[in-house]
């Protein structure tokens, strides 16, 4: 399975991950959520007209600005952990008990090098709680058409 799952898109926690028998099955996910958790988006970021994000309410206007501000908070937390925001997002996903694998895309070898070290990173219960606190102000990203 490869359902969408990230700090901003968590509906699989109740729809898939908590289903009986799911505990030891492979669930692979894409953790950086359409570049938002890659750390390169700003409130001024726009998307090409043929990019689906340009039509999705979560990627423009107040919702987008609010989530970019949340990412800024996560960046500060990541820096304290000596991680990039992408590394924090991937490490968070891998800290979830029902997740076995995080599929990480890369556009160049440097990105692969940066994300490969995630296998050596771990988040403390306190850091996981801090992430939860930061995410309280986020606008959840829903499916297109939801």
Coordinates of C-alpha atoms in Angstrom, one line a residue:
X1 CA 0.0 0.0 0.0
X2 CA 1.2 3.5 -0.7
X3 CA -1.5 5.8 0.9
X4 CA -0.8 9.6 1.3
X5 CA 0.4 10.2 4.8
X6 CA 2.3 13.1 6.4
X7 CA 2.0 15.5 9.3
X8 CA -0.6 17.3 7.3
X9 CA -2.5 14.3 5.9
X10 CA -3.3 11.8 8.6
X11 CA -6.7 10.2 7.8
X12 CA -5.1 6.8 7.2
X13 CA -4.5 6.6 10.9
X14 CA -8.2 5.7 11.3
X15 CA -9.0 4.5 7.8
X16 CA -6.1 2.0 7.3
X17 CA -3.5 1.9 10.0
X18 CA -5.8 1.0 12.8
X19 CA -7.7 -1.7 11.0
X20 CA -7.4 -5.2 12.5
X21 CA -4.5 -7.1 11.2
X22 CA -2.7 -4.0 9.9
X23 CA 0.0 -3.9 12.6
X24 CA 2.6 -6.0 10.9
X25 CA 1.8 -5.4 7.2
X26 CA 3.9 -3.1 5.0
X27 CA 2.6 0.4 4.5
X28 CA 4.8 2.7 2.4
X29 CA 4.2 6.4 2.4
X30 CA 5.5 9.7 0.9
X31 CA 6.3 11.9 3.9
X32 CA 7.2 15.4 2.6
X33 CA 3.7 16.1 1.3
X34 CA 4.0 17.6 -2.1
X35 CA 7.0 19.8 -1.2
X36 CA 5.3 21.5 1.7
X37 CA 7.4 19.6 4.3
X38 CA 10.5 19.9 2.1
X39 CA 10.9 23.4 3.5
X40 CA 11.0 25.3 0.3
X41 CA 7.5 26.8 0.3
X42 CA 6.8 30.3 1.4
X43 CA 3.5 32.2 1.7
X44 CA 4.4 33.7 -1.7
X45 CA 4.9 30.3 -3.4
X46 CA 2.7 29.7 -6.4
X47 CA 2.2 26.7 -8.6
X48 CA 2.0 26.5 -12.4
X49 CA -1.6 26.4 -13.8
X50 CA -1.2 22.8 -14.9
X51 CA 0.0 21.8 -11.4
X52 CA -2.9 20.3 -9.4
X53 CA -1.8 22.2 -6.3
X54 CA -2.7 25.5 -8.1
X55 CA -6.4 24.4 -7.9
X56 CA -6.3 22.8 -4.4
X57 CA -7.5 25.0 -1.5
X58 CA -4.7 23.7 0.7
X59 CA -2.0 25.2 -1.5
X60 CA -3.0 28.9 -1.8
X61 CA -4.6 31.6 0.3
X62 CA -5.1 31.5 4.1
X63 CA -4.9 27.7 4.5
X64 CA -1.5 27.6 2.7
X65 CA -0.1 30.6 4.6
X66 CA -1.2 29.0 7.9
X67 CA 0.5 25.7 7.0
X68 CA 3.7 27.4 5.8
X69 CA 3.8 29.1 9.2
X70 CA 3.4 25.7 10.9
X71 CA 6.3 24.4 8.8
X72 CA 8.4 27.3 10.0
X73 CA 7.7 26.2 13.6
X74 CA 8.7 22.7 12.6
X75 CA 11.9 24.0 11.0
X76 CA 12.9 25.5 14.4
X77 CA 12.2 22.2 16.1
X78 CA 14.1 20.3 13.4
X79 CA 17.1 22.6 13.8
X80 CA 17.2 21.9 17.6
X81 CA 17.3 18.2 16.6
X82 CA 20.1 18.9 14.1
X83 CA 17.8 17.9 11.2
X84 CA 16.3 19.5 8.2
X85 CA 12.6 19.9 8.0
X86 CA 12.4 17.0 5.5
X87 CA 14.5 14.8 7.8
X88 CA 12.1 15.6 10.7
X89 CA 9.1 14.8 8.6
X90 CA 10.5 11.5 7.5
X91 CA 11.7 10.6 11.0
X92 CA 8.2 11.4 12.4
X93 CA 6.6 9.1 9.9
X94 CA 9.0 6.3 10.7
X95 CA 8.3 6.8 14.4
X96 CA 4.7 5.8 13.8
X97 CA 4.2 2.2 15.0
X98 CA 2.3 1.0 11.9
X99 CA 4.7 2.4 9.4
X100 CA 7.4 0.2 8.0
X101 CA 8.9 2.2 5.1
X102 CA 9.0 5.8 4.0
X103 CA 9.4 6.3 0.2
X104 CA 11.6 9.3 -0.3
X105 CA 11.9 10.9 -3.7
X106 CA 15.0 12.8 -4.7
X107 CA 15.7 15.1 -7.6
X108 CA 19.5 14.9 -7.2
X109 CA 22.2 12.8 -5.3
X110 CA 22.5 15.5 -2.6
X111 CA 18.9 15.0 -1.6
X112 CA 19.5 11.3 -1.3
X113 CA 22.5 11.9 0.9
X114 CA 20.5 14.2 3.1
X115 CA 17.6 11.8 3.6
X116 CA 19.7 8.6 3.9
X117 CA 20.9 9.7 7.4
X118 CA 17.3 9.5 8.6
X119 CA 17.7 5.8 9.3
X120 CA 20.1 6.8 12.1
X121 CA 17.7 9.5 13.6
X122 CA 15.2 9.0 16.3
X123 CA 12.7 11.3 18.0
X124 CA 12.2 11.3 21.8
X125 CA 8.6 11.2 23.2
X126 CA 9.1 14.8 24.2
X127 CA 10.0 15.8 20.6
X128 CA 7.0 13.9 19.3
X129 CA 4.8 15.8 21.8
X130 CA 6.4 19.1 20.6
X131 CA 5.6 18.2 17.0
X132 CA 2.0 17.4 18.0
X133 CA 1.7 20.8 19.7
X134 CA 3.1 22.7 16.6
X135 CA 0.7 20.8 14.4
X136 CA -2.4 21.9 16.4
X137 CA -2.6 25.1 14.3
X138 CA -2.2 23.3 11.0
X139 CA -5.0 23.1 8.4
X140 CA -5.3 19.4 7.5
X141 CA -4.8 18.7 3.8
X142 CA -7.7 16.8 2.4
X143 CA -8.1 14.7 -0.7
X144 CA -8.8 16.6 -3.9
X145 CA -12.6 16.9 -4.1
X146 CA -13.1 16.5 -0.3

